[in-house]
XYZ file of C-alpha atoms in Angstrom:
594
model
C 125.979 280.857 139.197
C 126.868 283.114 136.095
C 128.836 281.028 134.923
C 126.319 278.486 134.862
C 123.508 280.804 133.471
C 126.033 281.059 130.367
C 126.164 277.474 129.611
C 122.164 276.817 130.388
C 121.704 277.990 126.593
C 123.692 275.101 125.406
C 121.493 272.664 127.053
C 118.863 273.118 125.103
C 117.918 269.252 124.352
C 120.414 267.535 126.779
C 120.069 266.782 130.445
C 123.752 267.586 132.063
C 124.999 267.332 135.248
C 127.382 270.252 136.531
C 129.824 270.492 139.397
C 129.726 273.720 141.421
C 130.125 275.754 144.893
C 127.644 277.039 146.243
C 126.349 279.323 149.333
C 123.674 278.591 151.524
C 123.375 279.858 155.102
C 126.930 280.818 155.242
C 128.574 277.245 154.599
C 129.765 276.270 151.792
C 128.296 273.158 149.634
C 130.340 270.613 147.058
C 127.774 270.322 144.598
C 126.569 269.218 141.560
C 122.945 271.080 139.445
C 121.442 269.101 137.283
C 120.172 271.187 134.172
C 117.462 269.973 131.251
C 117.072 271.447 127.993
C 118.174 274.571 129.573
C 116.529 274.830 132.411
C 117.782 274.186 136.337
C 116.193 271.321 138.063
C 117.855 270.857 141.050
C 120.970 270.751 142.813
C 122.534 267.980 145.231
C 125.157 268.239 148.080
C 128.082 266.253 148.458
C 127.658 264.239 151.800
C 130.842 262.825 152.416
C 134.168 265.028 151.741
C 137.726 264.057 151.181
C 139.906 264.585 154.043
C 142.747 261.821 154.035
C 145.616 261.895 152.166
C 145.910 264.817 149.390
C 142.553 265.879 149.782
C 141.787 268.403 152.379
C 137.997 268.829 150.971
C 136.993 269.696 154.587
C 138.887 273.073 154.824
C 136.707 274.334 152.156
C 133.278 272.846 151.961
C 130.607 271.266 154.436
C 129.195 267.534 153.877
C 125.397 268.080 152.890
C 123.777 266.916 156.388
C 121.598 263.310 155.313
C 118.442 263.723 154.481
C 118.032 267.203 154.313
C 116.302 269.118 151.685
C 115.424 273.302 151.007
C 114.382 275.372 148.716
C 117.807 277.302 147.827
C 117.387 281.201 147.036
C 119.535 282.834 144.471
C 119.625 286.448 142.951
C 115.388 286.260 143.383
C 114.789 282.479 142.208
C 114.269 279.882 144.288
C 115.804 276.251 143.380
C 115.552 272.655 145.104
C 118.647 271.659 146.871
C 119.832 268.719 149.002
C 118.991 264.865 148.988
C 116.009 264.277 146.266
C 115.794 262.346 143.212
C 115.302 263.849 139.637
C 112.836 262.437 137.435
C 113.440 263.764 133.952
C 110.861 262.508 131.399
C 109.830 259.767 133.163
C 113.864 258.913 133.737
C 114.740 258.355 137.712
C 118.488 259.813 137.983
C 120.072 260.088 141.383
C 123.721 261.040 142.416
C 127.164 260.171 144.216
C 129.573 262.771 144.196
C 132.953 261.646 143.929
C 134.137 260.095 147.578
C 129.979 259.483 147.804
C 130.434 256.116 146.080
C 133.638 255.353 148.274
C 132.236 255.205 151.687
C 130.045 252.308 153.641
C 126.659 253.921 153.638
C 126.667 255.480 150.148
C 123.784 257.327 149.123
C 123.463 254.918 146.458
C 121.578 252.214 149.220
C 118.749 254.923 149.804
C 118.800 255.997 145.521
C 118.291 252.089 144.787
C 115.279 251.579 147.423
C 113.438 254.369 145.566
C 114.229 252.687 142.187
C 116.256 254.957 140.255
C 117.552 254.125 136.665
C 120.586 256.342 136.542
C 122.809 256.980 139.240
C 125.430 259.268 138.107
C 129.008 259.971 139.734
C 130.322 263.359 138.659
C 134.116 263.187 140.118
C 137.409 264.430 140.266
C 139.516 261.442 141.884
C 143.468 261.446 141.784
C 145.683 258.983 139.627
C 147.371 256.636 141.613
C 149.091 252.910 140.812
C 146.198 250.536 140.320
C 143.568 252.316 141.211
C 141.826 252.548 137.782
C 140.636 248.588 138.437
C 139.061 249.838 142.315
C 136.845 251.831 140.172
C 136.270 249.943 137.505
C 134.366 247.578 140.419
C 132.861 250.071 142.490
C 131.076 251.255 138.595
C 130.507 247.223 138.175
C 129.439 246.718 141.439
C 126.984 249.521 141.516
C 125.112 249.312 138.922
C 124.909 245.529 139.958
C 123.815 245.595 143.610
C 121.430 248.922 142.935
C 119.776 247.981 140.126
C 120.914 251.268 137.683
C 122.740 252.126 134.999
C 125.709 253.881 136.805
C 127.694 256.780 134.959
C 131.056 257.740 136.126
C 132.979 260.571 134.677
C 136.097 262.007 136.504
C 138.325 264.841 135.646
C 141.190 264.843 133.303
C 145.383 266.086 133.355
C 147.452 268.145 136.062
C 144.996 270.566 137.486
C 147.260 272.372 139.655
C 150.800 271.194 140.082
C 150.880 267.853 142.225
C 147.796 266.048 141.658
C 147.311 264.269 138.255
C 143.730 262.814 137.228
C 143.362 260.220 134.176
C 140.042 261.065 133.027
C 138.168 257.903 133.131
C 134.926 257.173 131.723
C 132.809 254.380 132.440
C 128.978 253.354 132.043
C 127.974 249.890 133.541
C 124.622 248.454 133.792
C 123.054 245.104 135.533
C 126.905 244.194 136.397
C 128.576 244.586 133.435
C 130.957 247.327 132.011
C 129.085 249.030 128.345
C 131.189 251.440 127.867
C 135.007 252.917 128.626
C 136.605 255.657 127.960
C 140.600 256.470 127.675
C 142.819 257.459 129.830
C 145.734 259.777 130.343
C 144.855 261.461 127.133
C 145.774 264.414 126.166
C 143.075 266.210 124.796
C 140.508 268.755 126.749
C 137.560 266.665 126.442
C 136.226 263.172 126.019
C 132.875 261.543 124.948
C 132.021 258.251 126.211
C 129.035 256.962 125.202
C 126.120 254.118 125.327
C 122.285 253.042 125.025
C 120.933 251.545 127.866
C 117.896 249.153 128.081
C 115.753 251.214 131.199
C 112.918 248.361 130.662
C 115.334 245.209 131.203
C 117.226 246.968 134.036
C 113.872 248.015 135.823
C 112.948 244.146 135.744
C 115.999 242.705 136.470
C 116.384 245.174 139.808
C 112.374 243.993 140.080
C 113.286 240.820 140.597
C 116.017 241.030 142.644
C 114.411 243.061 145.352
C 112.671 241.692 148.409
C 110.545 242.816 151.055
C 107.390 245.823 150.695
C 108.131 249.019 148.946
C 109.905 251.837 150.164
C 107.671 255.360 150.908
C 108.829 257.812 148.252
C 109.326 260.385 150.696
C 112.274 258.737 152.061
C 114.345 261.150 149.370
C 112.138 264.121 147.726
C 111.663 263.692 144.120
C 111.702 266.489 141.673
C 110.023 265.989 138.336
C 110.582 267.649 134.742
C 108.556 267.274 132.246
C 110.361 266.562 128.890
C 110.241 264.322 126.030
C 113.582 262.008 126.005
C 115.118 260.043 122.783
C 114.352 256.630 122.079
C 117.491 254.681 120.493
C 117.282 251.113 119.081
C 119.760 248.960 121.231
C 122.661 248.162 119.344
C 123.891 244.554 119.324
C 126.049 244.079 122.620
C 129.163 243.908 121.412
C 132.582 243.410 123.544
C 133.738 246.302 124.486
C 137.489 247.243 122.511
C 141.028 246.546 123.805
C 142.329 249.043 125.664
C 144.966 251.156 123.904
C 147.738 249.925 126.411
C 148.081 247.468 129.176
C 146.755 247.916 132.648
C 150.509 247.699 133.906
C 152.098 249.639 136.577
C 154.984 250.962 134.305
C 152.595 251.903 131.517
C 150.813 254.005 133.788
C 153.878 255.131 135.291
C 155.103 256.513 131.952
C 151.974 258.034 131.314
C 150.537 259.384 134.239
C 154.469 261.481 134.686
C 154.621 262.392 130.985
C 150.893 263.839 130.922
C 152.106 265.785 134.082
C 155.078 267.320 132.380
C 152.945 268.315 129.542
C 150.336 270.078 131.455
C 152.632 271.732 134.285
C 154.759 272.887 130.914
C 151.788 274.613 129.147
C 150.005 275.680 132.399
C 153.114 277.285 133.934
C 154.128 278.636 130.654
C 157.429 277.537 130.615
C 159.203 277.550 127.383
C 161.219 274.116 127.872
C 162.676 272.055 130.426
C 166.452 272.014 131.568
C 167.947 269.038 133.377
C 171.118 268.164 134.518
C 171.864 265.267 133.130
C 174.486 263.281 135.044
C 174.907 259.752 133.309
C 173.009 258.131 136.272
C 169.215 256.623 136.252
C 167.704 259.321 138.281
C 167.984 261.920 135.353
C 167.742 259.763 132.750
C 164.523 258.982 133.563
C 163.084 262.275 133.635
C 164.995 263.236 130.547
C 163.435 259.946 129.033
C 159.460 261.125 130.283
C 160.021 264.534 128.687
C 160.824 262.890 125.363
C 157.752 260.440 126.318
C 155.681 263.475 126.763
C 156.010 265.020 123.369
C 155.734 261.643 121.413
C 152.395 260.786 123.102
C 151.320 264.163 122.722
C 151.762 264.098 118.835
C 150.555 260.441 118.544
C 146.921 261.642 119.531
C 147.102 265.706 118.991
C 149.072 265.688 116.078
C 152.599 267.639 115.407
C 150.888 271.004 114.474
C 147.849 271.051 117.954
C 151.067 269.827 120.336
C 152.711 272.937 118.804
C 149.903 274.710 119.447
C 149.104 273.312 123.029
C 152.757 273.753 123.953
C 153.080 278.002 121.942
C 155.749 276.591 119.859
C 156.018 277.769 116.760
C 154.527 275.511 114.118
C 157.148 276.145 111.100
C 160.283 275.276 112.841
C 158.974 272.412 114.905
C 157.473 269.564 111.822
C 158.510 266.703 113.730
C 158.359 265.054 117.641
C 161.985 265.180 117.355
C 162.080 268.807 116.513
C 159.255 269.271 119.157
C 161.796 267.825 121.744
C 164.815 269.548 120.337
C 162.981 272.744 120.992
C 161.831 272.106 124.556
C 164.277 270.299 126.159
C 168.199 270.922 127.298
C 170.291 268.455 129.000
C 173.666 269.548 130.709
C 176.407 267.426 131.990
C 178.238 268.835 134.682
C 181.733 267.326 135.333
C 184.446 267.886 138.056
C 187.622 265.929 138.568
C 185.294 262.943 140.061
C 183.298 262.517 136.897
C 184.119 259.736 134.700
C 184.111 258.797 131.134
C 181.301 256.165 131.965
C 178.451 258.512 133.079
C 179.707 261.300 130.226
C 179.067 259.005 127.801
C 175.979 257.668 129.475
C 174.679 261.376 129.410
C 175.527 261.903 125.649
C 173.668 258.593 125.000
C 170.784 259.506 126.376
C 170.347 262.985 125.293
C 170.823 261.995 121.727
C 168.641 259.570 121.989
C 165.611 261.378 122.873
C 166.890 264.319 120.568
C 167.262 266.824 123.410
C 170.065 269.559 122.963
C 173.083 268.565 124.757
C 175.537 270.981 127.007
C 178.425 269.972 128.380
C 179.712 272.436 131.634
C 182.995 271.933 133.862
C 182.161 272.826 136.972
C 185.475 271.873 138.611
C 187.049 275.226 138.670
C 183.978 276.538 140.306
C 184.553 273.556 142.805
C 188.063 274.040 143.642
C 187.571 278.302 144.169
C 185.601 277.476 146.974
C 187.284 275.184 148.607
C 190.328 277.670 148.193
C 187.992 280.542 149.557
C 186.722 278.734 152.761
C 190.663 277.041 152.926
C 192.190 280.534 153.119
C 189.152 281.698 155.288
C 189.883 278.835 158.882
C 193.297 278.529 157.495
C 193.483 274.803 157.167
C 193.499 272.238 154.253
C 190.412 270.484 153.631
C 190.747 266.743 153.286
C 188.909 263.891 152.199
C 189.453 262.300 155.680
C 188.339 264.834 157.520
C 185.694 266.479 155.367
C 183.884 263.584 153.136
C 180.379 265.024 153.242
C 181.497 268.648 152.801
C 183.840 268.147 149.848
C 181.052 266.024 148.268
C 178.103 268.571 148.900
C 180.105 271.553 147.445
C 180.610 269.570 144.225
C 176.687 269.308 143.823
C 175.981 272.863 144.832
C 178.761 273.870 142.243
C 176.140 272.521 139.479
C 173.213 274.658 140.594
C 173.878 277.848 139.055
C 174.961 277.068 135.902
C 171.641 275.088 134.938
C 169.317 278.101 136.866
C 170.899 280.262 134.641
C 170.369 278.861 131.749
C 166.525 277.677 132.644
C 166.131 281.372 133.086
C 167.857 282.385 130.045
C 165.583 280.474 128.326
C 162.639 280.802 130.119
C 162.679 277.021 130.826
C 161.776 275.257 134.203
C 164.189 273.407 135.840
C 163.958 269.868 136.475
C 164.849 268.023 140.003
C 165.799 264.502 140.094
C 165.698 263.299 142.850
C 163.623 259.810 143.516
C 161.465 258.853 147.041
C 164.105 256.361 148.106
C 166.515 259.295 148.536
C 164.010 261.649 149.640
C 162.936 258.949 152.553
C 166.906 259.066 153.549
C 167.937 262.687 152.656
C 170.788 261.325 150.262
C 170.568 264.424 148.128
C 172.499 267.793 148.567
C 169.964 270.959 149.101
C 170.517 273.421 147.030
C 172.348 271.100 145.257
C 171.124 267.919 142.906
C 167.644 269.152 144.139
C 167.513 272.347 142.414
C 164.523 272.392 140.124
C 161.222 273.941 140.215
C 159.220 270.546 139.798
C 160.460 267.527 140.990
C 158.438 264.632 138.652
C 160.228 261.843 139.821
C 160.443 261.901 143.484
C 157.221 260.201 144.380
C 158.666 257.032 142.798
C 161.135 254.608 144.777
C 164.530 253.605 143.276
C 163.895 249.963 142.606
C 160.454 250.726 140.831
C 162.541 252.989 139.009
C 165.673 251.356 138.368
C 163.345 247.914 137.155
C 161.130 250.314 134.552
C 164.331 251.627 133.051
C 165.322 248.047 132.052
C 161.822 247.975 130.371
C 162.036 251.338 128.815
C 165.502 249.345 127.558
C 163.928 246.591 126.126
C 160.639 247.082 125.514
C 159.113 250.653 125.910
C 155.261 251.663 126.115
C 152.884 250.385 123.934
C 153.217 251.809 120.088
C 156.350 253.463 121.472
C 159.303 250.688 121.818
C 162.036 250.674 123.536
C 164.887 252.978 123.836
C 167.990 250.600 123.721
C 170.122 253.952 124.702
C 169.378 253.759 127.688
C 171.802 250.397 128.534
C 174.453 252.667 129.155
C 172.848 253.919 132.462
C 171.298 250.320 132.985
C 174.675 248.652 133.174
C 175.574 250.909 136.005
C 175.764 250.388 139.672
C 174.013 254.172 140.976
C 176.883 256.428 141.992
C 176.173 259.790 143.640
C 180.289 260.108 141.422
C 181.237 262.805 144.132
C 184.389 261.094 145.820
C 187.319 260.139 144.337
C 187.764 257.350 141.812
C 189.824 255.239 143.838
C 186.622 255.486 146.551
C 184.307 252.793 144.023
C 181.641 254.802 145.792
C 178.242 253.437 145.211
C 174.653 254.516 146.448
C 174.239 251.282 148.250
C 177.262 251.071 150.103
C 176.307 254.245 151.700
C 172.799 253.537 152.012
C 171.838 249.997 151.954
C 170.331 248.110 148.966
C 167.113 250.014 147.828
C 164.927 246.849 147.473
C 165.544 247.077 151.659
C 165.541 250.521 151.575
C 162.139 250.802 150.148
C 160.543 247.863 152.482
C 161.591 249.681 155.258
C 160.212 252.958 154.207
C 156.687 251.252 153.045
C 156.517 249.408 156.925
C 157.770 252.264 158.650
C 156.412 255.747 156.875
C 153.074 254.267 155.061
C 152.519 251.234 157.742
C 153.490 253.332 160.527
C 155.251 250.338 162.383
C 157.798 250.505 164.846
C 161.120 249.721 164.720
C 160.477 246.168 166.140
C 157.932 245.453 163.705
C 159.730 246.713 160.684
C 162.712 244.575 161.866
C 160.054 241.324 161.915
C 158.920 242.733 158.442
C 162.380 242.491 156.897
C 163.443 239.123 158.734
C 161.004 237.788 157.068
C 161.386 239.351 153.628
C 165.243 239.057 153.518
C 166.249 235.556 155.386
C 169.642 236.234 153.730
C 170.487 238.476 155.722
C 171.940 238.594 159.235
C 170.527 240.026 162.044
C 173.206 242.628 162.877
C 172.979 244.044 159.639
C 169.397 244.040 159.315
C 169.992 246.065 162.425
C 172.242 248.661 161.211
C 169.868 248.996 158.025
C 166.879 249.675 159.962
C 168.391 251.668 162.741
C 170.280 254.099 159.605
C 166.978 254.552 158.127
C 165.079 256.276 161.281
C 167.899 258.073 161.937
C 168.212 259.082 158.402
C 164.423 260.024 158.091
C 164.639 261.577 161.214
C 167.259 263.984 160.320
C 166.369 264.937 157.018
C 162.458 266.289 157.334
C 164.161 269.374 156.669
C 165.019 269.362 153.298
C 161.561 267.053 152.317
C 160.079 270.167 153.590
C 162.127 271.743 150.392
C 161.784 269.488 147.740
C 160.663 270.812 144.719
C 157.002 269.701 144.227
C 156.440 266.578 143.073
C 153.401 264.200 141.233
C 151.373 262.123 143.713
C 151.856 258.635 141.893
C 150.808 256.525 144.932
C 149.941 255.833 148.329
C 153.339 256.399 149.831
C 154.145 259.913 148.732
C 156.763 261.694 151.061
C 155.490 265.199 150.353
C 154.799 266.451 153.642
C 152.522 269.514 152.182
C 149.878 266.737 151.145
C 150.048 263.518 152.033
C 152.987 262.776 155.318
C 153.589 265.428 158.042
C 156.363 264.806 160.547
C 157.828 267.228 162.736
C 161.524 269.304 161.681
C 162.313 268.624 165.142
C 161.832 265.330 166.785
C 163.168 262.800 168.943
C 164.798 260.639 166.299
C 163.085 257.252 167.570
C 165.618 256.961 170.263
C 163.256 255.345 172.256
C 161.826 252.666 169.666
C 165.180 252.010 168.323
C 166.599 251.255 172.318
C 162.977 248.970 172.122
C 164.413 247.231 168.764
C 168.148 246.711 170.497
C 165.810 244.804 173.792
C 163.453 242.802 171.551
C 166.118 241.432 169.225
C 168.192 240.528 171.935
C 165.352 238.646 174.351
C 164.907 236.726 170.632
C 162.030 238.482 169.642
């Protein structure tokens, strides 16, 4: 509540709505006060919390029980809190808080039966693939089906490390969208703006509502006196084209580079450091880095992204310096690596003007394996030890890139994608070294198909990167076994189109074995049964087996509704049974034909 004395001064000829904890009989209260030309009018509880998925709203707050209203006492002043409508100069305005608006019985049923012109929705709801048009119809729909101008604001950039919100803005009134605001911007603060015609709307929701009117004292209402503005309508005009496509790749690009650029400044790093290998995985997040700092300067400007970011202004004139400064890729070779992915690397890194390092790591590679030969007193052999000759080669490239993130004060990038996540295919303490991981709540299709686009075409007003063919024309090689080997991802995997169908049916869908074999005979006729079979039956063992290191991962953005990360979104035991039981079920179905 200091805090919000401070800002009641700046009020002073505004009616604002602010989001705040409070106290009251020893629970705490999501809420939201709404203040006029400096003064507190009320406050109103959150009723329903977030508790699924990221959101864990329950730990710290209590819903605000229906219906319920009291005078709330603070530091000797007494204020109205709980369900209750505020009517400002003559102005009904009612509220949904956030997950309020999401629910079945939203308090917005009861606001409209009392006739309310505003209904506003203060929130802070998480980016995620698509869901920018869910809201744009709940706002629609709203203001549609209740009769009121509905307001929706939501939070903006990476708060706190996993969770990134785009900031949208909307105002919608008798069913139609007025007013939008941008999204994944990078500034602090954004205005959206409109006039709205009270008069028409109150007829319109007039007409539209049937039976005998509703007892005020179904919600309290608590009146201000004040005088409001009176603007002349404006000519309805269609509202502008949005400054890039609603397409999952755009927001992709955007959603992972605004990340980047928030965790950088908010963590204050000095730069990132990735080790860049040839292969998609790290070209990608050497690509959003580079994404990061030309968005950034498209809207900020060269000299505020300097600012933003503490880089010094003088040496750093252009987005290319900007990225020069801030980012460090390193290619780590051994006697495995190949001319192909080396030159991939270089390709890359020049192209998005970060500084490039080459290190050979192979002498590192073959001390160990002398050290731990000399140590059982045998040879190791490819035969014999495939997965621990491989590993060592990845762990080899750790601390040469941690040393050099700490020399320069830089944070460490992982690289790892969901797909290999899902399936442990990654070496810990190896290729998942990193203090963020920004890629691994995307799955290895998505991100192999948005790499051809980044190719070809790019984001809107920032083209493609043609570079990046050299990692395109590539078959994805984890590079750690011999030449001769033609090892590929897939071969040891399966193909990550499959990959990623089972881990949607199986992890998000929670189907059985059984079912997610029906899922994929369906999907992929071209297949046989047996090795559908094997597929499915190498995945659950797979996941199975590798909770372990998810529980290790470097943190990652939440980018959708299938996020691994089992600190937020999908817990599974270290320890389990494997699905021995549900797998024996799959062999028994498939065989009785089913």
């Amino acid at each position: 509540m200091a805090d919000l004395a401070e800002l009641l001064p700046e009020t002073k000829g505004m009616v604002v709505a602010l989001g705040l904890p409070i106290m009251h009989r020893a629970a705490n209260y999501n809420a939201v006060c709404l203040v006029a030309d400096g003064h507190i009018v009320g406050l109103v509880g959150k009723r329903f919390l977030a508790g699924d998925g990221i959101h864990y709203e329950p730990r710290w707050f209590k819903g605000w029980p229906a219906g319920k209203f009291v005078q709330w006492e603070h530091d000797g002043h007494s204020y109205p809190l709980g369900d209750q409508i505020f009517e400002v100069g003559g102005l009904r305005i009612g509220f949904e808080i956030c997950e309020d608006a999401w629910v079945p019985n939203r308090p917005g049923v009861e606001l409209a039966s009392q006739g309310v012109d505003v209904i506003c929705n203060p929130s802070a709801s998480h980016f995620a693939f698509g869901k920018h048009e869910v809201r744009k119809q709940i706002v629609i729909g709203a203001s549609r089906s209740f009769g009121a101008a509905y307001v929706y604001s939501s939070f903006i950039g990476n708060e706190a490390g996993r969770v990134i919100y785009d900031g949208e803005c909307m105002i919608a009134a008798s069913g139609h969208l007025i007013a939008e605001g941008p999204r994944l911007g990078y500034d602090d603060v954004y205005l959206t703006s409109a006039v709205i015609d009270v008069d028409l709307a109150r007829m319109i929701h007039a007409r539209r509502t049937a039976g005998p009117a509703v007892d005020d004292n179904l919600r309290r209402i608590t009146r201000f006196d004040t005088q409001l503005p009176v603007a002349d309508l404006p000519p309805q005009e269609p509202l502008p084209a949005p400054a890039w496509p609603d397409d999952k790749r755009e927001e992709f690009s955007r959603a992972v580079a605004l990340g980047l650029f928030d965790y950088l400044r908010k963590s204050r790093s000095r730069g990132f450091v990735v080790s860049l290998s040839g292969g998609a995985d790290s070209a990608a997040v050497a690509y959003l880095v580079h994404l990061m700092v030309t968005l950034a300067t498209q809207e900020l400007g060269v000299a505020a992204t300097c600012a933003r970011l503490g880089l010094p202004e003088d040496s750093c004139t252009t987005p290319r310096a900007i990225v020069r400064a801030l980012l460090t890729c390193v290619y780590q070779s051994t006697a495995n690596s190949s001319d192909t992915t080396r030159n991939a690397a270089r390709a890359v890194a020049e192209a998005v003007g970060a500084e490039f390092l080459e290190f050979d790591v192979d002498p590192l590679v073959r001390a160990y394996v002398r050290t731990v030969e000399g140590a059982i007193g045998r040879e190791l052999g490819w035969k014999s030890d495939d997965i621990a000759l491989q590993n060592i080669q990845a762990r080899a490239r750790a601390p040469g890139v941690w040393l050099l993130a700490n020399l320069r004060g830089a944070l460490l990038l992982a690289t790892s994608n969901r797909s290999e996540a899902a399936v442990g295919y990654a070496t810990m303490d190896g290729d998942t070294c990193g203090g963020l991981s920004p890629i691994a709540g995307i799955d290895k299709a998505f991100l192999r198909q948005w790499l051809r686009w980044v190719e070809l075409e790019g984001p809107a007003g920032v083209g493609p990167t043609p570079a990046v063919r050299a990692v395109n024309v590539q078959a994805p090689t984890a590079e750690l076994r011999p030449a001769g080997a033609k090892q590929t991802d897939e071969d040891d995997l399966m193909p990550y189109p499959i990959l990623d169908v089972i881990e949607r049916a199986a992890i998000r869908d929670k189907l059985a074995p059984k079912e997610v074999y029906r899922v994929l005979a369906s999907r992929f006729p071209e297949h046989g049964r047996d090795q559908l079979l094997l597929w499915i039956k190498r995945f659950f063992r797979l996941w199975s087996q590798n909770q372990w290191k998810r529980e290790r991962y470097a943190p990652s953005f939440h980018l959708d509704d299938e996020n691994l990360d089992p600190k937020t979104w999908c817990r599974f035991p270290i320890l389990s049974g494997g699905f021995a039981h549900e797998l024996a079920e799959l062999d028994h179905a498939v065989a009785q034909g089913g």
